[in-house]
Coordinates of C-alpha atoms and ligand atoms in Angstrom, one line a residue:
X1 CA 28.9 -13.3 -60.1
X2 CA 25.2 -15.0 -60.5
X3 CA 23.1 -12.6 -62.3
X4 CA 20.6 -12.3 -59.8
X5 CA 23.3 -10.1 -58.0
X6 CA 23.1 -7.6 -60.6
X7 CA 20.4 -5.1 -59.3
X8 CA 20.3 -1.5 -59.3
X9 CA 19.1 -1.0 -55.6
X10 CA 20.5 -2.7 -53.0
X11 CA 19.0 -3.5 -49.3
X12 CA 20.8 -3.5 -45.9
X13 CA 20.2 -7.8 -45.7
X14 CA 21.2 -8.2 -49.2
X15 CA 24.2 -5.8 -48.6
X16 CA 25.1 -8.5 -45.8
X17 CA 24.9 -11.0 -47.3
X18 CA 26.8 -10.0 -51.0
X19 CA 29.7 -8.4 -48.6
X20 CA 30.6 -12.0 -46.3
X21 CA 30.1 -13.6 -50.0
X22 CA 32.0 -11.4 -52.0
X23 CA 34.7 -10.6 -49.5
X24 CA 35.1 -14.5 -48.0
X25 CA 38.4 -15.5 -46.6
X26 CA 38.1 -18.7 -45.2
X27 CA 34.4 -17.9 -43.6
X28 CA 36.1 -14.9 -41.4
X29 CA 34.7 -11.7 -41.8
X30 CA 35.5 -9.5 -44.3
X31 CA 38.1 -6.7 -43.0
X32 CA 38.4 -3.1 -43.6
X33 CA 40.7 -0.6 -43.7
X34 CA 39.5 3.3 -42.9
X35 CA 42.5 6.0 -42.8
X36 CA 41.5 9.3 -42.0
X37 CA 43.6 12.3 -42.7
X38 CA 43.2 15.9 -41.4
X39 CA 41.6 17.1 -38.7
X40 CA 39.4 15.9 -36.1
X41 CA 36.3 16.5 -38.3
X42 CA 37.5 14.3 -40.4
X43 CA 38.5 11.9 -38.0
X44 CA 34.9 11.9 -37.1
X45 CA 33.8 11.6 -40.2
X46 CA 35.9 8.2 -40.4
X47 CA 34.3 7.0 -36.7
X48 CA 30.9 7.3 -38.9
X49 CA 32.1 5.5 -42.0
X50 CA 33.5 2.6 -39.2
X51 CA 29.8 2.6 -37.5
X52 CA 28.0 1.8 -41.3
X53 CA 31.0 -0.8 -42.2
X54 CA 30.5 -2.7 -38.9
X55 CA 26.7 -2.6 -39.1
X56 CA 27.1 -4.6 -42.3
X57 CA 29.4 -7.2 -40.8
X58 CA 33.0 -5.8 -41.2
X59 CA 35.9 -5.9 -39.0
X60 CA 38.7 -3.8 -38.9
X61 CA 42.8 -4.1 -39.4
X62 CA 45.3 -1.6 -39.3
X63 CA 47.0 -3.4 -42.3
X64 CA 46.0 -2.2 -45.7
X65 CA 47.5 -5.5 -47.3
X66 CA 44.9 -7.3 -44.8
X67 CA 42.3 -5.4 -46.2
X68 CA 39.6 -6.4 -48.5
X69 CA 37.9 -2.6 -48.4
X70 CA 40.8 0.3 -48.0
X71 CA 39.0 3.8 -47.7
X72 CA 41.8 7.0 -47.5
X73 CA 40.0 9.8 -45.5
X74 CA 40.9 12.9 -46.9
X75 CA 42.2 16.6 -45.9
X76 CA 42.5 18.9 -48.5
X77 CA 44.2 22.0 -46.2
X78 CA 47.0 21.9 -47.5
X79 CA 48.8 20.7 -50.8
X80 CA 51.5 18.3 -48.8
X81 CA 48.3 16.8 -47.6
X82 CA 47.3 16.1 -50.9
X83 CA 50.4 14.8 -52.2
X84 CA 50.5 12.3 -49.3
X85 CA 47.5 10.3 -50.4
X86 CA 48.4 10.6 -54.3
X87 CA 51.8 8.9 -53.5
X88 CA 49.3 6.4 -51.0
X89 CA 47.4 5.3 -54.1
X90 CA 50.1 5.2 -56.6
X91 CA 51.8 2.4 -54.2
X92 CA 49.0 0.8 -54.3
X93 CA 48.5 0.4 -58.4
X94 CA 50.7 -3.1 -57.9
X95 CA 48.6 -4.3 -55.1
X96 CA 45.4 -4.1 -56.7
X97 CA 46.7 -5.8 -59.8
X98 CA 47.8 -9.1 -57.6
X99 CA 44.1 -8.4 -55.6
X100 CA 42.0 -7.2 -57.6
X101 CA 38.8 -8.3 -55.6
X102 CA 40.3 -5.7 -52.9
X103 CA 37.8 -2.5 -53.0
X104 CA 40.2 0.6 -52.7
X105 CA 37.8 4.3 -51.8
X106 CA 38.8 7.4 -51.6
X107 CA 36.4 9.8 -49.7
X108 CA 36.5 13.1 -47.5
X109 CA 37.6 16.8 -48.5
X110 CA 39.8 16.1 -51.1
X111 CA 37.5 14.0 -53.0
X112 CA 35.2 16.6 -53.0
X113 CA 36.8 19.1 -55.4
X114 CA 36.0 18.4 -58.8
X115 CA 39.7 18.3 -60.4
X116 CA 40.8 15.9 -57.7
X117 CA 37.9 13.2 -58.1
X118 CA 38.2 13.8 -62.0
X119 CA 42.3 13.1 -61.7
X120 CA 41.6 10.4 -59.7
X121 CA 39.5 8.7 -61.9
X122 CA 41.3 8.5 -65.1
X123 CA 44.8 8.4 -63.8
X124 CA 44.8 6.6 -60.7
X125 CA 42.6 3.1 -62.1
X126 CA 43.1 1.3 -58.7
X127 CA 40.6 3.3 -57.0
X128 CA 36.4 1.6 -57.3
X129 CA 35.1 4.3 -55.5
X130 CA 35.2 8.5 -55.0
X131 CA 32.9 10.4 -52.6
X132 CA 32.6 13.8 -51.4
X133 CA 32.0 15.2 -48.1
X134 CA 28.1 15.2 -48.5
X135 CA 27.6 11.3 -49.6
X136 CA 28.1 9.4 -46.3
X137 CA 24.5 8.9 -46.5
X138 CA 24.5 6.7 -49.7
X139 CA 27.3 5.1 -49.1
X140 CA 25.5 1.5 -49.0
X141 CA 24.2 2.1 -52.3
X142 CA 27.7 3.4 -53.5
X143 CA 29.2 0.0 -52.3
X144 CA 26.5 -2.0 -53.3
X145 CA 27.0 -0.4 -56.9
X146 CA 30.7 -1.2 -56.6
X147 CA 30.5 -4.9 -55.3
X148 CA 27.6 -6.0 -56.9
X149 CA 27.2 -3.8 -60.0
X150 CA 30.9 -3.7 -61.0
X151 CA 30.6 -0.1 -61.4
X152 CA 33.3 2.7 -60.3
X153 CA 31.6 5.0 -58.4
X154 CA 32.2 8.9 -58.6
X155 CA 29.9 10.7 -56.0
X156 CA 31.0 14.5 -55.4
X157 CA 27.2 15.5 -55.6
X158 CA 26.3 18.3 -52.3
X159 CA 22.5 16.6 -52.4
X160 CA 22.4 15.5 -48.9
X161 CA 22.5 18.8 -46.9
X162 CA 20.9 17.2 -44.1
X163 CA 22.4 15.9 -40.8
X164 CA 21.7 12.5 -39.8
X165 CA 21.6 11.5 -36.2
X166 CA 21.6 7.6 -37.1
X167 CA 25.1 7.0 -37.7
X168 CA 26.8 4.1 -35.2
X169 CA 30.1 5.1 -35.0
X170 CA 33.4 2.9 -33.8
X171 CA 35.6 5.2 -32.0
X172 CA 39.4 4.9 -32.3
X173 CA 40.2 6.2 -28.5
X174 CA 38.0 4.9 -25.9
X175 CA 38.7 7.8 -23.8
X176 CA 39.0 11.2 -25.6
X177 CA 35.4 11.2 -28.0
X178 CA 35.0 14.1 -31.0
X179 CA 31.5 15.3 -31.1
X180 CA 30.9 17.7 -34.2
X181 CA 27.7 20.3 -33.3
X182 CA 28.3 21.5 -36.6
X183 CA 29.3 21.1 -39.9
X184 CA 30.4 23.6 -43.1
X185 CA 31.6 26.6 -43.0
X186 CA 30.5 30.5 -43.6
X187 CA 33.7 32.2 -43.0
X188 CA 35.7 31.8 -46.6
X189 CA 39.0 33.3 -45.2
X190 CA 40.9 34.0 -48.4
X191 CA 43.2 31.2 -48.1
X192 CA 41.2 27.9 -47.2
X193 CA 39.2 25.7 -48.8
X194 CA 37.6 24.3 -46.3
X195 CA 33.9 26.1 -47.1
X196 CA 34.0 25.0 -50.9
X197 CA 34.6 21.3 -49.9
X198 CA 32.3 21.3 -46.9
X199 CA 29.6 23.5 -47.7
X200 CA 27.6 26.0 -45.2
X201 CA 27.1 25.6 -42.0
X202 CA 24.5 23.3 -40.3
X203 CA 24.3 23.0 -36.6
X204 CA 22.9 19.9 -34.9
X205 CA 20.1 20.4 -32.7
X206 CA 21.5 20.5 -28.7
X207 CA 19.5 17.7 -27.5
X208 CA 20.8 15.6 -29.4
X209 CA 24.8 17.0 -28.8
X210 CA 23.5 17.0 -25.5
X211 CA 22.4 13.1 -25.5
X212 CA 25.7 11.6 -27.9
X213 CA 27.5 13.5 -24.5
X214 CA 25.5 11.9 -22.0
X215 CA 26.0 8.3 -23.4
X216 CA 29.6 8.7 -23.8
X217 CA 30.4 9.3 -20.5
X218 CA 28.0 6.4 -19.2
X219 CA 30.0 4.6 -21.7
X220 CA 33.2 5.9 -19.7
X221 CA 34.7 8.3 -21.7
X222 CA 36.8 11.3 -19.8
X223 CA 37.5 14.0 -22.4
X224 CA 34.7 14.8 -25.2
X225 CA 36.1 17.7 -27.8
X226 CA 33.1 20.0 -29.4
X227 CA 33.9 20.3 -33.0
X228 CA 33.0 22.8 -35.5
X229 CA 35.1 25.1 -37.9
X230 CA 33.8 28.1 -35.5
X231 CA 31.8 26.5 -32.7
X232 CA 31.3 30.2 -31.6
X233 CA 28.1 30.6 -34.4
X234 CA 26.4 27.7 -33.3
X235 CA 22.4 28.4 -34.6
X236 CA 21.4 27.7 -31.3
X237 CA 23.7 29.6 -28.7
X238 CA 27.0 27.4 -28.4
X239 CA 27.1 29.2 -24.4
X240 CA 24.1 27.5 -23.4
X241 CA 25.0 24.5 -25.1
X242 CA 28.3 24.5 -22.9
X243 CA 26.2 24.9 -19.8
X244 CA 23.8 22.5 -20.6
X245 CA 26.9 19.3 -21.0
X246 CA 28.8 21.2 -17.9
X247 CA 25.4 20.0 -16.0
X248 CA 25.9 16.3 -16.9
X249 CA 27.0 14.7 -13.8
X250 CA 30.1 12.4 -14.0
X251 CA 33.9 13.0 -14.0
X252 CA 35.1 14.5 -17.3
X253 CA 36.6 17.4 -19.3
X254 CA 35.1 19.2 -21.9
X255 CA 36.9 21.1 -24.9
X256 CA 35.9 22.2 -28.2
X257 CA 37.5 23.7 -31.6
X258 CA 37.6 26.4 -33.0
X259 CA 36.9 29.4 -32.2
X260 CA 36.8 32.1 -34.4
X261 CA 38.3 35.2 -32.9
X262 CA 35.5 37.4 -34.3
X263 CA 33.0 35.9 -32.5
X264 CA 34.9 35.0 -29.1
X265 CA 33.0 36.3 -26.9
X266 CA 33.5 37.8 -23.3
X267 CA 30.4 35.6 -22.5
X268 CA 32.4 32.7 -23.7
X269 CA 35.2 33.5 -21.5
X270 CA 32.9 33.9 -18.8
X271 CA 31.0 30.3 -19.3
X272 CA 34.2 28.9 -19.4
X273 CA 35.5 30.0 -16.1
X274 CA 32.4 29.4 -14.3
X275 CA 31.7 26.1 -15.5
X276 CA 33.1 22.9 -13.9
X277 CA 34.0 21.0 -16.7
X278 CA 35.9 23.0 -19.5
X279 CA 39.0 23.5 -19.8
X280 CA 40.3 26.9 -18.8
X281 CA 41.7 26.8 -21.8
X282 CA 41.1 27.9 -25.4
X283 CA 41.9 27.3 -28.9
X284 CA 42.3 30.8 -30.4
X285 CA 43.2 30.9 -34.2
X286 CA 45.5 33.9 -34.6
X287 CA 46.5 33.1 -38.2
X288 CA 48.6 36.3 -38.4
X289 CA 49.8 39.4 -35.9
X290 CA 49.6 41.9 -39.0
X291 CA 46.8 43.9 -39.4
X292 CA 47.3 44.1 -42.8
X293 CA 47.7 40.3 -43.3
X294 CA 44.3 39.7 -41.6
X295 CA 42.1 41.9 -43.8
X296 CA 43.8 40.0 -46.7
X297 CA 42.7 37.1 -45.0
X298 CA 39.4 38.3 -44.7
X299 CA 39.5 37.0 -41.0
X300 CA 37.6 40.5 -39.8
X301 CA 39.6 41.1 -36.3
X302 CA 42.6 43.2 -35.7
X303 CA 45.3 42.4 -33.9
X304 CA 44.4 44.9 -31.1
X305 CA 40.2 43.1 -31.0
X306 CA 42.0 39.5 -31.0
X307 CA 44.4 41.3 -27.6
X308 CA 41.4 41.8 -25.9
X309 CA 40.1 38.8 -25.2
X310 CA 42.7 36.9 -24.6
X311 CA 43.8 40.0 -22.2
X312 CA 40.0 39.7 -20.7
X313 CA 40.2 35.8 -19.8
X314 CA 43.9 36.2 -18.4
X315 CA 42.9 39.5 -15.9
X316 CA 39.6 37.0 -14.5
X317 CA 42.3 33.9 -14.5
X318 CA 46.1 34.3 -15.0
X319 CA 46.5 30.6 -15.4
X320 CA 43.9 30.6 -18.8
X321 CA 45.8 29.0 -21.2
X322 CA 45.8 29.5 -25.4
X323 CA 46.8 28.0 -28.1
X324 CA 46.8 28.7 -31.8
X325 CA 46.7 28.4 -35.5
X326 CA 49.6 30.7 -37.5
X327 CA 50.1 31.3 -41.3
X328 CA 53.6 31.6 -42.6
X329 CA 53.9 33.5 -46.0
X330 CA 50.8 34.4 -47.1
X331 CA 50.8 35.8 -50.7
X332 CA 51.9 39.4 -50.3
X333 CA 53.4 39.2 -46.7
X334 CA 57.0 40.8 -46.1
X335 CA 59.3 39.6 -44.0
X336 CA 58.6 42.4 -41.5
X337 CA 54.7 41.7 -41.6
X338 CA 56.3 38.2 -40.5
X339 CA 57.8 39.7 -37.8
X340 CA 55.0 41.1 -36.6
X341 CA 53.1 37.6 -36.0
X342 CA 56.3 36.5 -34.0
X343 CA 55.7 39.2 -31.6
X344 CA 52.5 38.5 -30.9
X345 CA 53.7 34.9 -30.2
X346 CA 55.5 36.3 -27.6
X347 CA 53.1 38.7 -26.5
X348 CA 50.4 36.3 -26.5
X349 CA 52.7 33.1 -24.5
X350 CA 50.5 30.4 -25.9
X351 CA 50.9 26.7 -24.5
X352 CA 51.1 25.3 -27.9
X353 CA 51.3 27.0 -31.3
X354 CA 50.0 24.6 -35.0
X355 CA 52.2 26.6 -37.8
X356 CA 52.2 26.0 -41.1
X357 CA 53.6 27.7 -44.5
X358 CA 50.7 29.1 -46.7
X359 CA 49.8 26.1 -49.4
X360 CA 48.0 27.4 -52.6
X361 CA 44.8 26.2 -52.7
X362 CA 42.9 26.4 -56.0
X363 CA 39.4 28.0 -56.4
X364 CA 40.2 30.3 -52.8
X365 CA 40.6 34.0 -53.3
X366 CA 44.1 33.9 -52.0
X367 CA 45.5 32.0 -55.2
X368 CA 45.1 34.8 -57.4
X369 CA 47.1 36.9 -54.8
X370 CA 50.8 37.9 -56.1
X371 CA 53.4 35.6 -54.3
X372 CA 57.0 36.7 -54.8
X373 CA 58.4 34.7 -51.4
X374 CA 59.8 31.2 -52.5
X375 CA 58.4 28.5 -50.5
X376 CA 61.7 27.7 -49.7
X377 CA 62.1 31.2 -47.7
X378 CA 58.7 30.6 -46.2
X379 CA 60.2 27.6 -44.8
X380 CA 63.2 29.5 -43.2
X381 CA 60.5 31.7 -41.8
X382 CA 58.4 29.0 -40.1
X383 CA 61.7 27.4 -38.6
X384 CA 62.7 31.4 -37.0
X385 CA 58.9 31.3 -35.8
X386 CA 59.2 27.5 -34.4
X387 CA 62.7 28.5 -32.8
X388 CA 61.1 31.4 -31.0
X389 CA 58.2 29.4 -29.8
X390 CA 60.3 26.6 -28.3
X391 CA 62.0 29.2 -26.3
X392 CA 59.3 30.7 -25.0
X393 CA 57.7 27.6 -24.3
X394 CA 60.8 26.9 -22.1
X395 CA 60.3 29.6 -19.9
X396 CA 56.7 29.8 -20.0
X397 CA 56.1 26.0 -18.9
X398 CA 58.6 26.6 -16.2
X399 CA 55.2 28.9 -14.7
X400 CA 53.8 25.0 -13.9
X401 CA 57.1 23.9 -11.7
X402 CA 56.0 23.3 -7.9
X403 CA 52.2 23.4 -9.0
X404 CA 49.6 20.5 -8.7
X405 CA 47.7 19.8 -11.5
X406 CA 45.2 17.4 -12.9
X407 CA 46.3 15.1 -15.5
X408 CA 44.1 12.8 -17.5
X409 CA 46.3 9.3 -17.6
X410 CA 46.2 8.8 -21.5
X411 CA 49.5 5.6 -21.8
X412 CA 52.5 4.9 -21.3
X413 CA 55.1 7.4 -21.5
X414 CA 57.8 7.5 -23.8
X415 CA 60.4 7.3 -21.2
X416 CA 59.8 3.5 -20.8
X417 CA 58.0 1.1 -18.5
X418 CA 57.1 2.6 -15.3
X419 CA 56.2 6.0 -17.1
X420 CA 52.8 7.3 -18.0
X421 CA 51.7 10.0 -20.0
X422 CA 48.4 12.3 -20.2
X423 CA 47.7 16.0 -20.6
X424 CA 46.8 18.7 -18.6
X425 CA 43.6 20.8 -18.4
X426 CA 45.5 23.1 -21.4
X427 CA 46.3 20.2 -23.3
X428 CA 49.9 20.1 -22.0
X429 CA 52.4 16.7 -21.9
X430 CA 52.6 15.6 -18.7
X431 CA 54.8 12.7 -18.3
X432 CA 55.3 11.1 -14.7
X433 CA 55.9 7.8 -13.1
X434 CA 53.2 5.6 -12.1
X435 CA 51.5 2.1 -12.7
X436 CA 49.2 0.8 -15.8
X437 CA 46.5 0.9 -13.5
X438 CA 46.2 4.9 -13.8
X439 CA 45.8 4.6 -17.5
X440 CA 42.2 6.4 -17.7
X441 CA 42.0 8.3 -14.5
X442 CA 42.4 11.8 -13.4
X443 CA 45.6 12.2 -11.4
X444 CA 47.2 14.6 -9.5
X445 CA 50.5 15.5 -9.9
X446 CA 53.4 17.8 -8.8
X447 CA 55.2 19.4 -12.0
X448 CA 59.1 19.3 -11.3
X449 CA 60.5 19.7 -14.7
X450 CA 59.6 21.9 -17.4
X451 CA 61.0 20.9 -21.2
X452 CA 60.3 22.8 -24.3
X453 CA 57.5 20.4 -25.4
X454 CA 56.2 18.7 -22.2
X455 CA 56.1 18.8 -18.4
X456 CA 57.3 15.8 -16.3
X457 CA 56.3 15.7 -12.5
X458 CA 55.0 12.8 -9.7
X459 CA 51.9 11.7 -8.5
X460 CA 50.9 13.0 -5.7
X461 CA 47.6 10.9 -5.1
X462 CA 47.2 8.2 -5.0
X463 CA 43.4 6.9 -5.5
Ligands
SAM501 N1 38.1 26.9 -38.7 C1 39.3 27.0 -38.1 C2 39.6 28.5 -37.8 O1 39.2 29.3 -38.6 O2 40.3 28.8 -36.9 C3 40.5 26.4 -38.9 C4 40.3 25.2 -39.5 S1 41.6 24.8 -40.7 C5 41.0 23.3 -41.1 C6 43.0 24.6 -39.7 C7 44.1 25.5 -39.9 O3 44.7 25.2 -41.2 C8 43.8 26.9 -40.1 O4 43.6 27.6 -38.8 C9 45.0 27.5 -40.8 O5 46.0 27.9 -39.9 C10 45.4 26.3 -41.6 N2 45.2 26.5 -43.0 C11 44.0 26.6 -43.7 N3 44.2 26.8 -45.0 C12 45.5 26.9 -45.2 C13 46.4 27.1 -46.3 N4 45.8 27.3 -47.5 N5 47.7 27.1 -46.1 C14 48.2 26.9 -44.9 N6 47.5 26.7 -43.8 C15 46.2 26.7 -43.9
SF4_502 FE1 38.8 27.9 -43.1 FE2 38.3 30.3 -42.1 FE3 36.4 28.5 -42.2 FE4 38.4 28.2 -40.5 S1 36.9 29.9 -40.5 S2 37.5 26.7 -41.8 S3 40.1 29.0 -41.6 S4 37.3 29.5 -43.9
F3S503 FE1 39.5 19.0 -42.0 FE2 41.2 19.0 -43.9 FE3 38.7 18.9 -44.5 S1 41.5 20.1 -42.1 S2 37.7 19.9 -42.9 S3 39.9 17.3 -43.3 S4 40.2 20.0 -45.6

């Protein structure tokens, strides 16, 4: 590398220039590789990292061994999470021997806890370059220190609190779009990490939420998805906000996640079913049907609060769908407590249910809880909860057979050529046959079957 190259602050041009230098195969450009893991924040998060990389002359490939730059996402929810990108970079020790010009990153949640970014860096040597959740914003400098400066990079710093509206971002689906109105969480439930490794919470202003919306769906897009870890204490009234996108003219669906059942509102309920554009349909994180369980949780609702609204949406609109998040052994929780969550399942009849077994999660109140159920146990529990679910699911889908309803054409269906897919307004599988050509329409269509995981039915439009 000519000395010259060696300089402590680097600039967008030079960046440019080092990168098609450094990374040269043939004169093509250099190619990147950006996996995000987790959830849809994160996913973001990645669409952002995409925006800088391209802005600096990358491409992308879905191959890591095509790669010159691989960068591993992170989620840190839930220890199998973890484990899945430890055993990712440990297959990757013999690679970077053989390539050792090949930049490997590890960013996102996981990188953000101390203990993991310290464990990465002196027993995983493959890796150039660690960054937290809060260091998107320096992450020229970070590569330029890499490339250039042949430094590894550790970055876990929370400095940069602020939200930048300047990211480009390359968007994986060209017609579903995440837009985050907030980032961080205040909630610290006793069990997730999420607030240590993404800080408080910072809302971005509306107009701008309001603009991003706007361009994506003069860019086409047919489904954009609100993000926040509880959308519901948005600093600047996450109702109007709702209102304000509903107004912007143009085909398309609005969602958003989460909601935190404390602060689900009737007004929400109420926005929701008077607006054109959401989906009468609602994320609802139960986490547990015990009362007990959800003070240990520190989630501050009973079972009997969390009833009520979802009793107050279906008595204004039978058809109001919900889904949820469940915890399976929490630390403490007998097998009755468990019980209690599975009636609720059945009480509530949600459209889809996300369960997983509780995952120790260090520095979160909840790992100094007493845990005397084996995680094998937990297990059998989750499969009884799972089993229960997927018969009620039978039943309750069959409430769709004979009905019309609108389906957003996401593919082609698994059935085979001649079959679409898409989802409802709840988020439901629809599969049905059609041509290519509906691939990113609204379509109606008549439900005739109803399976435990999806709904199949025929078009009965035809545009
Ligand atoms: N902010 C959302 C809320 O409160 O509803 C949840 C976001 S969290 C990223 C997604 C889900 O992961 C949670 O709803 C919870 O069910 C699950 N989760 C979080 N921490 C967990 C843990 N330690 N073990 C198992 N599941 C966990
Ligand atoms: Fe985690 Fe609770 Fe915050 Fe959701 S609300 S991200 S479960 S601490
Ligand atoms: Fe999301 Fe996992 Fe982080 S669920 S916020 S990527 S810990």
């Amino acid at each position: 590398m000519p000395d010259s190259l060696q300089e402590k602050e680097y600039s967008k041009a030079k960046l440019i220039g080092f990168c098609a230098q450094y990374f040269s195969q043939n004169g093509q450009a250099p190619l990147a590789y950006v996996h995000s893991f987790g959830c849809q924040q994160n996913v973001s998060d990645g669409e952002k990292l995409k925006g800088q990389l391209a802005d600096i002359g990358f491409g992308f490939t879905n191959e890591q061994t095509q790669a010159q730059l691989i960068i591993f996402n992170t989620c840190a929810v839930r220890e199998n999470a973890e484990d899945k990108v430890f055993g990712t970079l440990g297959d990757l020790k013999h690679f970077k021997e053989q390539n050792p010009e090949t930049i490997i990153g590890v960013c996102g949640c996981m990188a953000q806890q101390k203990h993991i970014a310290d464990k990465i860096k002196s027993t995983y040597r493959q890796v150039d370059l660690v960054f937290g959740t809060f260091a998107y914003n320096e992450f020229y400098q970070m590569l330029w220190d890499v490339i250039a400066n042949k430094k590894r990079v550790l970055n876990i710093s929370e400095s940069s609190f602020e939200i930048s509206e300047d990211f480009k971002q390359i968007r994986d689906d060209k017609l579903r779009a995440f837009v985050p109105i907030m980032y961080g969480c205040n909630n610290f439930c006793t069990y997730c990490i999420v607030p240590y490794v993404r800080g408080r919470e910072r809302s971005r202003k509306p107009q701008a939420v309001v603009e991003e919306v706007r361009q994506l769906i003069s860019e086409g897009y047919k489904e954009i998805t609100l993000l926040g870890q509880n959308v519901n204490s948005y600093s600047y009234g996450f109702a109007e906000l709702l209102r304000e996108i509903d107004k912007i003219q143009g085909k398309f669906r609005i969602r958003f996640m989460s909601s935190h059942p404390k602060d689900a509102s009737r007004e929400l309920i109420d926005t929701i079913l008077e607006s054109e554009k959401i989906c009468k349909c609602l994320h609802l994180p139960v986490q547990s049907g015990c009362d007990r369980i959800l003070k240990a949780m520190n989630r501050h609702y009973t079972k009997v609060q969390y009833l009520d609204i979802i009793n107050y949406a279906r008595e204004k609109c039978p058809e109001f769908s919900f889904s949820t998040d469940l915890i399976v052994g929490f630390p403490g929780e007998t097998y009755e407590e468990f019980c209690e969550t599975k009636e609720l399942v059945k009480q509530v009849k949600y459209d889809n249910i996300y369960s997983f077994v509780y995952s120790r999660r260090s520095g979160t109140k909840a790992a100094e809880f007493e845990d005397n159920i084996s995680d094998k146990q937990k297990g059998l529990w989750l499969r009884e909860l799972l089993l229960e679910q997927r018969e009620i699911t039978s039943q309750w889908f069959s409430r769709y057979i004979g009905k019309t309803v609108e389906v957003l054409v996401e593919g082609e269906g698994r059935t085979g050529e001649g079959y679409l897919t898409g989802k409802n307004d709840a988020g439901v599988i629809v599969e049905l046959e059609g041509d290519k050509k509906y691939i990113g329409e609204f379509v109606q269509v008549r439900i005739t079957k109803a399976m435990n995981w999806a709904l199949a039915g025929e078009l009965v439009e035809d545009k």
